[in-house]
Tab-separated table of C-alpha atoms and ligand atoms in Angstrom:
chain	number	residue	atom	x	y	z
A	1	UNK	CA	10.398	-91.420	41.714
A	2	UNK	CA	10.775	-88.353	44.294
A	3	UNK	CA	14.205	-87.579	44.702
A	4	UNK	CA	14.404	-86.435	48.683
A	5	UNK	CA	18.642	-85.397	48.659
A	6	UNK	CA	17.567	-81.913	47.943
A	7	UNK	CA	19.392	-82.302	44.354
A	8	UNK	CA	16.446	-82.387	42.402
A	9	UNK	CA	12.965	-80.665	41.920
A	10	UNK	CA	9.392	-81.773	40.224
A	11	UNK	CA	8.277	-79.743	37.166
A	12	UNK	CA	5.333	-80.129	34.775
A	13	UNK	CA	7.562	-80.796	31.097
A	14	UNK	CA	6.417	-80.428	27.637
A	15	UNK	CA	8.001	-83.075	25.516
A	16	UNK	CA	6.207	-83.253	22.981
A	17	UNK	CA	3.868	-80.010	21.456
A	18	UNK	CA	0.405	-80.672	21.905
A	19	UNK	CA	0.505	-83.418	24.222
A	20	UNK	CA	-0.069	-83.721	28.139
A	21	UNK	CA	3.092	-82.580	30.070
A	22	UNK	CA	4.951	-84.810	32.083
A	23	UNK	CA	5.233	-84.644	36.016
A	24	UNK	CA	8.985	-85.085	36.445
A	25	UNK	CA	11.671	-84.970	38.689
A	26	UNK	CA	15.194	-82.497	37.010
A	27	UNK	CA	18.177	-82.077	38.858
A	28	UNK	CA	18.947	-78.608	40.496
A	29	UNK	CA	21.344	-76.286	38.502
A	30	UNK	CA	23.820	-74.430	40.392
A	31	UNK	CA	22.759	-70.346	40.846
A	32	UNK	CA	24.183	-68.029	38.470
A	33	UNK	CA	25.684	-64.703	40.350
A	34	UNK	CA	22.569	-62.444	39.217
A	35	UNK	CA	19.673	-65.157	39.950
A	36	UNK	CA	17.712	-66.161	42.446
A	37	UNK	CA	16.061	-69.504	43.499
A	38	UNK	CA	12.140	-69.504	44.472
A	39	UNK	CA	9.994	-72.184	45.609
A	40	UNK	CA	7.221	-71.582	43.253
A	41	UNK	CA	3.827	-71.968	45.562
A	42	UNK	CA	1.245	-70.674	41.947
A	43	UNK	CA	1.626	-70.465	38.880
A	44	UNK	CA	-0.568	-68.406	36.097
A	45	UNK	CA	-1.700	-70.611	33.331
A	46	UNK	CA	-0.611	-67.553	30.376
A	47	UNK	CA	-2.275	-67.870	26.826
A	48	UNK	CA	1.468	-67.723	25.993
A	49	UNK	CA	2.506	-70.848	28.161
A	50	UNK	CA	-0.551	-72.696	26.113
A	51	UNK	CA	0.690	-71.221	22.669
A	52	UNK	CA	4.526	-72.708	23.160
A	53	UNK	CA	2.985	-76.061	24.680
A	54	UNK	CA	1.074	-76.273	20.762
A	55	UNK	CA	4.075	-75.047	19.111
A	56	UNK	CA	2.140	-71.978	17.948
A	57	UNK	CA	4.163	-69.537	20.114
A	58	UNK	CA	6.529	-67.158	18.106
A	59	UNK	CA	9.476	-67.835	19.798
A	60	UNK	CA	9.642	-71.529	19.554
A	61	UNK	CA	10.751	-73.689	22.632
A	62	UNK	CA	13.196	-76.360	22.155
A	63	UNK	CA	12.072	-79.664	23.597
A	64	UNK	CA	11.923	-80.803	26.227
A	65	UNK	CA	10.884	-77.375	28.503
A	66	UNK	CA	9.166	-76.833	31.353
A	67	UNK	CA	6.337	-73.941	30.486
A	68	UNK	CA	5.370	-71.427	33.337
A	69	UNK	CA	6.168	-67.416	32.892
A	70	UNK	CA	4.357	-66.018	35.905
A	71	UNK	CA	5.526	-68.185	39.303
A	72	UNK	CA	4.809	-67.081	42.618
A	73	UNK	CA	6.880	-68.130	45.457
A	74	UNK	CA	9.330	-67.701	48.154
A	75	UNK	CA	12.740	-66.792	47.706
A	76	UNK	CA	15.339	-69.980	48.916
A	77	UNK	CA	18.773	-69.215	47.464
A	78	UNK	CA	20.192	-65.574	46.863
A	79	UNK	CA	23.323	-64.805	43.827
A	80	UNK	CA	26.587	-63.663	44.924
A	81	UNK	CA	25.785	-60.385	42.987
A	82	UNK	CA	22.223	-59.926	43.675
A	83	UNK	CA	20.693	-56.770	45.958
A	84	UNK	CA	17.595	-56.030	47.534
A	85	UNK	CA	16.621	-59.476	48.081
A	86	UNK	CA	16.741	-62.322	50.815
A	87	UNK	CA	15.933	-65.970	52.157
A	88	UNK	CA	11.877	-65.697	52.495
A	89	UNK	CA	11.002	-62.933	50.638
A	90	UNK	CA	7.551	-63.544	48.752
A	91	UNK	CA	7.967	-62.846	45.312
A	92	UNK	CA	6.587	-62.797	41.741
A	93	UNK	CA	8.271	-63.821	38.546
A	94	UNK	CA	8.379	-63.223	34.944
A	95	UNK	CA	10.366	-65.822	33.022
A	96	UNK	CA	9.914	-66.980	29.677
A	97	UNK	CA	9.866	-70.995	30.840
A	98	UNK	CA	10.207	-72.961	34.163
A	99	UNK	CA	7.004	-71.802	36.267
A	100	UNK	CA	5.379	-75.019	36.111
A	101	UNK	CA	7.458	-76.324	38.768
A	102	UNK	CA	8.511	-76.698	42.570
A	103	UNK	CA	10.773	-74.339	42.122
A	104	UNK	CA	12.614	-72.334	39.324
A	105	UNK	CA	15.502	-69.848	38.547
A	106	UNK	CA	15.006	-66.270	37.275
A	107	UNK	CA	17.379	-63.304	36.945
A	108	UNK	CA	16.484	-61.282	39.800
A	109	UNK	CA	16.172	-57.933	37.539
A	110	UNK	CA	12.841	-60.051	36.700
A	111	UNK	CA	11.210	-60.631	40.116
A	112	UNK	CA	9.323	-58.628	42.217
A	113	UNK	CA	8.282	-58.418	45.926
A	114	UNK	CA	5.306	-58.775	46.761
A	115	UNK	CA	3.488	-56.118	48.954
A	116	UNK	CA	1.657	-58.205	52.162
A	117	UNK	CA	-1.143	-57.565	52.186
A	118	UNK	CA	-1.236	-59.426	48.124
A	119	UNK	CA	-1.560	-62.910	48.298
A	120	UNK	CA	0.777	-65.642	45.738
A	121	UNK	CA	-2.240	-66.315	44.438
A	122	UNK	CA	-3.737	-63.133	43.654
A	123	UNK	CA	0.019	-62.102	42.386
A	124	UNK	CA	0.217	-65.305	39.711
A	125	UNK	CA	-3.365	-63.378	38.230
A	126	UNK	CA	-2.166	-59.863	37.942
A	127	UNK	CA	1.319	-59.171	36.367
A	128	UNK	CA	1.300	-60.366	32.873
A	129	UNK	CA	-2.226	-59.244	32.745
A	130	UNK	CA	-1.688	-55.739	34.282
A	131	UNK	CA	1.737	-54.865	33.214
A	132	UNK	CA	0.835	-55.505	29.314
A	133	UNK	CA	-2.263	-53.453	29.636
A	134	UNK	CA	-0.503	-50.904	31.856
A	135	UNK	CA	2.874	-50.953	29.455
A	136	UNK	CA	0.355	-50.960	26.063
A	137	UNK	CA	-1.571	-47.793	27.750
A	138	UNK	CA	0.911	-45.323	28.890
A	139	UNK	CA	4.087	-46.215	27.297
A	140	UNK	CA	2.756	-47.744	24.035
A	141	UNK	CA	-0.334	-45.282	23.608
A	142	UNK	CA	0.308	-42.735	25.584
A	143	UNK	CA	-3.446	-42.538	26.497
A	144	UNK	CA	-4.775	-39.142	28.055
A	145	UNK	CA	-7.541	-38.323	30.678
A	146	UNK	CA	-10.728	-37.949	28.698
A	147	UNK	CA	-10.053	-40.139	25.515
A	148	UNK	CA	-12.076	-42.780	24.244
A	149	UNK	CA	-10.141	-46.288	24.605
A	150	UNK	CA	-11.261	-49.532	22.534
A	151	UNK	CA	-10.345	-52.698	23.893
A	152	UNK	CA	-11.023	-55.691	22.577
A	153	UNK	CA	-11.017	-59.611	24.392
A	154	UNK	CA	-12.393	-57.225	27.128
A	155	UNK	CA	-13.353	-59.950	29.010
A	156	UNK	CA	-10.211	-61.495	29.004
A	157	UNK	CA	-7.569	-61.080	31.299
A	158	UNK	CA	-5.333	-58.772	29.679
A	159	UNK	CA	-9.093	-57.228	28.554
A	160	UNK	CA	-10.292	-56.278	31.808
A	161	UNK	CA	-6.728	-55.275	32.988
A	162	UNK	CA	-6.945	-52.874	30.114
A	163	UNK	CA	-10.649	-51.328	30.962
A	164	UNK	CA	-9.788	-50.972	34.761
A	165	UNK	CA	-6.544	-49.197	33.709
A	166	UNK	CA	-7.967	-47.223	31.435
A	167	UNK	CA	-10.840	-46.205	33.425
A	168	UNK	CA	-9.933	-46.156	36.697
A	169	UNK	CA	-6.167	-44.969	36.585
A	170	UNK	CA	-6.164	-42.781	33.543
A	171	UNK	CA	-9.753	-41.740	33.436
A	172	UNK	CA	-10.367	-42.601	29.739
A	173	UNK	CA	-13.867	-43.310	28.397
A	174	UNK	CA	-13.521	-47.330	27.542
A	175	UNK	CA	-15.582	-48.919	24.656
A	176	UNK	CA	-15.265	-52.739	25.866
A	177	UNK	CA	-15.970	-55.635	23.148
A	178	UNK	CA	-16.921	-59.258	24.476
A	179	UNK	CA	-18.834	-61.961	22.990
A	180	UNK	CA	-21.125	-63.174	25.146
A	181	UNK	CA	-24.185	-61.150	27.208
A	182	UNK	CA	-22.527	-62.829	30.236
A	183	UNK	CA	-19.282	-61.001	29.956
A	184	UNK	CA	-21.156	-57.284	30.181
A	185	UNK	CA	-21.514	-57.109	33.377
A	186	UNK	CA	-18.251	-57.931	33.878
A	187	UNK	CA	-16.821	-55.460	31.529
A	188	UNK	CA	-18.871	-52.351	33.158
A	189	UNK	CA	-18.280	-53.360	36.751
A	190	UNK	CA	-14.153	-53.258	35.662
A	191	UNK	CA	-15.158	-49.685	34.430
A	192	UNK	CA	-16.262	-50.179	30.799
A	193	UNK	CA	-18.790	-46.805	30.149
A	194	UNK	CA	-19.902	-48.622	26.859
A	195	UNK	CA	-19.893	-52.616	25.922
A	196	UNK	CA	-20.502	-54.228	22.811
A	197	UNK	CA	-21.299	-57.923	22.149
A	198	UNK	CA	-19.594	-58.511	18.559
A	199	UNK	CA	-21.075	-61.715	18.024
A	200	UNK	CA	-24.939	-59.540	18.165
A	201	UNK	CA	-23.970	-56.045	17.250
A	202	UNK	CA	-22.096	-54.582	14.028
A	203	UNK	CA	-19.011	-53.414	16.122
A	204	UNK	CA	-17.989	-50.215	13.900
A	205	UNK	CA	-21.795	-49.327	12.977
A	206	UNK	CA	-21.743	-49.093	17.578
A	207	UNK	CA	-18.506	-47.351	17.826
A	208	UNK	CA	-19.222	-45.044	15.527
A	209	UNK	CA	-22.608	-44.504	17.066
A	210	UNK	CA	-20.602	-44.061	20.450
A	211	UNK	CA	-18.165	-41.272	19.398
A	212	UNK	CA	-20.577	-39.479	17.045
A	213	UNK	CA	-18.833	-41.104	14.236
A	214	UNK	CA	-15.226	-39.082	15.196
A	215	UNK	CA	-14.339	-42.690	16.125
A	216	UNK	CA	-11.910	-43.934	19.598
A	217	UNK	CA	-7.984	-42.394	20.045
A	218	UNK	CA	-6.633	-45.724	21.265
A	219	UNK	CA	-7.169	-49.294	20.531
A	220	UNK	CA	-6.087	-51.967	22.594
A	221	UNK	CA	-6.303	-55.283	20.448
A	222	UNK	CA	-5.918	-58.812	21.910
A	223	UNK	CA	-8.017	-60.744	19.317
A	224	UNK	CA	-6.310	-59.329	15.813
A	225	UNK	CA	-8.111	-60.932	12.584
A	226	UNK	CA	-11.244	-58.782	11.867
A	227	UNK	CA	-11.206	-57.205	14.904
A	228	UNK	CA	-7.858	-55.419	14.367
A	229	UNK	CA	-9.406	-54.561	10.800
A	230	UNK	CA	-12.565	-53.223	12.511
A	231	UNK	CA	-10.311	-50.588	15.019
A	232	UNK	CA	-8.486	-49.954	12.339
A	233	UNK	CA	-11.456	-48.270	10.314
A	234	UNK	CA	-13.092	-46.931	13.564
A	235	UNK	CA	-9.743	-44.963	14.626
A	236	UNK	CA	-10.359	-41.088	15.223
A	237	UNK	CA	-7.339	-39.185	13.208
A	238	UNK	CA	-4.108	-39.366	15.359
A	239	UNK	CA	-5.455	-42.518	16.644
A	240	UNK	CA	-2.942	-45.054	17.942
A	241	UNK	CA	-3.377	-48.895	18.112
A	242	UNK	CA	-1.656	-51.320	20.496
A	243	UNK	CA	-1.740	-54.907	19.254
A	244	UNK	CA	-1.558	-57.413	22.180
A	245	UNK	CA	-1.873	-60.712	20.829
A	246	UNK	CA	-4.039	-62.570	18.447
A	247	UNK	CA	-6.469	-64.179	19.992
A	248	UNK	CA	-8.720	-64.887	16.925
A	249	UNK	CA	-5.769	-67.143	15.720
A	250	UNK	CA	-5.430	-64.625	12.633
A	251	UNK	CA	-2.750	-62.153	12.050
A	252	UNK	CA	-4.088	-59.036	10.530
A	253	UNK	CA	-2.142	-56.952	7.464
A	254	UNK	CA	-2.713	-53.624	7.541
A	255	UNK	CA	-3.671	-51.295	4.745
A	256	UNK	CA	-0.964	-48.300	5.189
A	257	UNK	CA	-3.302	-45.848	3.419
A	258	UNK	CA	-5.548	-45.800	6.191
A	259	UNK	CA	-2.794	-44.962	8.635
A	260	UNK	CA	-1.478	-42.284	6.501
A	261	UNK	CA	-4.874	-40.542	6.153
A	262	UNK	CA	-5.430	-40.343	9.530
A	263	UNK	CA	-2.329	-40.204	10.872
A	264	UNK	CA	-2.052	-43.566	12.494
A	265	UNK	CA	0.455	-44.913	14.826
A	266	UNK	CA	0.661	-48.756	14.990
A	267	UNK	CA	3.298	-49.642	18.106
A	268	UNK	CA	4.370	-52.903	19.590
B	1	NAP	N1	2.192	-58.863	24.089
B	1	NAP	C1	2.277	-59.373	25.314
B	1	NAP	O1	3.218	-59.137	26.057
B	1	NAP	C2	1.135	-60.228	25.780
B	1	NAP	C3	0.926	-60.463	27.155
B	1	NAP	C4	-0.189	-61.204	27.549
B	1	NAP	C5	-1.047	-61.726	26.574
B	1	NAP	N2	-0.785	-61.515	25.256
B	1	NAP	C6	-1.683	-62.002	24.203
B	1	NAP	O2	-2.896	-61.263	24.298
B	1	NAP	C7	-4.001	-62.072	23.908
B	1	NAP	C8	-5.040	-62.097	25.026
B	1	NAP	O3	-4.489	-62.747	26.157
B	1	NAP	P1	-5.405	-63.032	27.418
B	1	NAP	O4	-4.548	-63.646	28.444
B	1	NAP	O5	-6.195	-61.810	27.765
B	1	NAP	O6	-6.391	-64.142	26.816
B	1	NAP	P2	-7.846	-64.573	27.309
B	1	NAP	O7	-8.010	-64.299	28.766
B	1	NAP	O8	-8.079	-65.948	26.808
B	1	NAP	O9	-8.809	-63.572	26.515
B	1	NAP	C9	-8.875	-63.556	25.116
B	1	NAP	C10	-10.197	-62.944	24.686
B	1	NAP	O10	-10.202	-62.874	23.273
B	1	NAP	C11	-11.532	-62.988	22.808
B	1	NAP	N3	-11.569	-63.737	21.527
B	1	NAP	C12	-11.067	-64.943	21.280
B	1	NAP	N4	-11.296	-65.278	19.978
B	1	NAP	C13	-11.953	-64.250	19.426
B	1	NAP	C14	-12.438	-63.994	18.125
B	1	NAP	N5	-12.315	-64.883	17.135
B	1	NAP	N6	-13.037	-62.816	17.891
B	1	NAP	C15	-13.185	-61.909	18.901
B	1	NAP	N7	-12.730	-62.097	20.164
B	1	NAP	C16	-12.119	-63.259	20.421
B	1	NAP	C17	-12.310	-63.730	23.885
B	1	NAP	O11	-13.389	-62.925	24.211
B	1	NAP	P3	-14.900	-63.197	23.768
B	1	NAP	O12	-15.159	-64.677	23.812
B	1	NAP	O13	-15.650	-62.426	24.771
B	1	NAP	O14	-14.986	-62.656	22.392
B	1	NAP	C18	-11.387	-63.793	25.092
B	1	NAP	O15	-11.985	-63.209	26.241
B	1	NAP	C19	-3.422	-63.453	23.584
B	1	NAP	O16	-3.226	-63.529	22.183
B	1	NAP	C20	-2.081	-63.463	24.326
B	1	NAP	O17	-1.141	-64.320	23.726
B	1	NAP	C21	0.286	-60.769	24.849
């Protein structure tokens, strides 16, 4: 039933892992000082909202939640202490849970306005996706005009954040690994100079072709599993990898001698 007083919201809640969520109406919690209300117009669907909605997320939820970290919205309530923002401002989120709902609560430290001329939609598709990629490349890797850049799941959406970056920002020669012809194209237009289909091609016997056998500076891995293993052998010396996630399901180990002979940095 749709409660109309204003007292309560719908939201999309996982109550039990790897079943459907619920549509459900929760009652409003009062604002905290430093938060900020938003009615939430999009949502991203995040491989991390799927992996705590299995139960396969690190950090596990506790039942019931309401999944949703990248809403997109209007701002409707303001904290006491909070600056910079107002009634109507169109924003994007980053929360761990909530976004799969009417509206939702966030610290305003983690919201951003949006520019006009970016649409709620558009927004809900490019933060997690561009900040990780963006936050893995420059802070994490500290990649430099010029250098070769390995990314893998490049046709993913933290993938093809990575290649534009990459390409188009820092000006970084980007090997791009998919696994279907399809995803190419799509990979080259973002700005990939080189892409390899690992499910037809020996990935390291290509990226060593690539680079004359010297091998890439940077890795950017979203898959893990054998593909983490693979970059790990095809990094030049003072190489640096940047795991993302672990897409392939497996978490890699890695062999320390090989990151002491050439000088390896492995950052998170
Ligand atoms: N650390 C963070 O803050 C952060 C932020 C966002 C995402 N993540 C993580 O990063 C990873 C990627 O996220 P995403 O949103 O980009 O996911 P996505 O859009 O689903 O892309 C994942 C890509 O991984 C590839 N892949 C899947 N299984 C594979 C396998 N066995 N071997 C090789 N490639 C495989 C797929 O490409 P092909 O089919 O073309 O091979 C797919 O395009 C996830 O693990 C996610 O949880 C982490």
């Amino acid at each position: 039933m749709v409660d109309t007083s204003g007292n309560s919201y719908q939201a999309a809640v996982c109550e039990e892992l790897k079943k459907p969520l619920v549509v459900k109406d929760l009652p409003r919690q009062p604002l905290k000082n430093s938060e900020v209300r938003i009615k939430v117009e999009y949502c991203g669907i995040n491989y991390a909202d799927i992996l705590k909605s299995m139960g396969l997320y690190q950090e596990r939820a506790k039942l019931p939640f309401v999944p949703g970290c990248e809403p997109a919205g209007t701002i409707i309530e303001v904290g006491r202490d909070v600056t910079g923002y107002q009634i109507g401002d169109r924003v994007i989120a980053l929360m761990r849970l909530g976004g799969y709902a009417d509206e939702c609560v966030n610290y305003a430290k983690s919201v951003w306005k949006l520019p006009d001329n970016v649409s709620l939609q558009d927004a809900t598709a490019g933060l997690a996706s561009y900040g990780t990629a963006h936050m893995a490349l420059i802070a994490k890797a500290g990649t430099q005009i010029g250098e070769t850049v390995l990314v893998s799941g490049a046709a993913g959406s933290v993938g093809l954040a990575a290649v534009d970056i990459a390409a188009n920002v820092i000006g970084a020669k980007v090997i791009a690994i998919v696994g279907d012809d399809e995803k190419i194209e799509l990979a080259k237009d973002r700005g990939a100079t080189y892409v390899i289909n690992h499910r037809k091609q020996d990935v390291r016997k290509e990226i060593l072709a690539i680079t004359n056998k010297r091998g890439v500076n940077v890795m950017i891995d979203n898959v893990g599993g054998d593909m983490f293993k693979i970059g790990l052998r095809s990094i030049a010396m003072d190489g640096r990898i940047v795991p993302i996630g672990f897409a392939s399901g497996q978490i890699p180990s890695i062999p320390a001698n090989i990151l002491l002979v050439k000088n390896v940095s492995v950052s998170k």
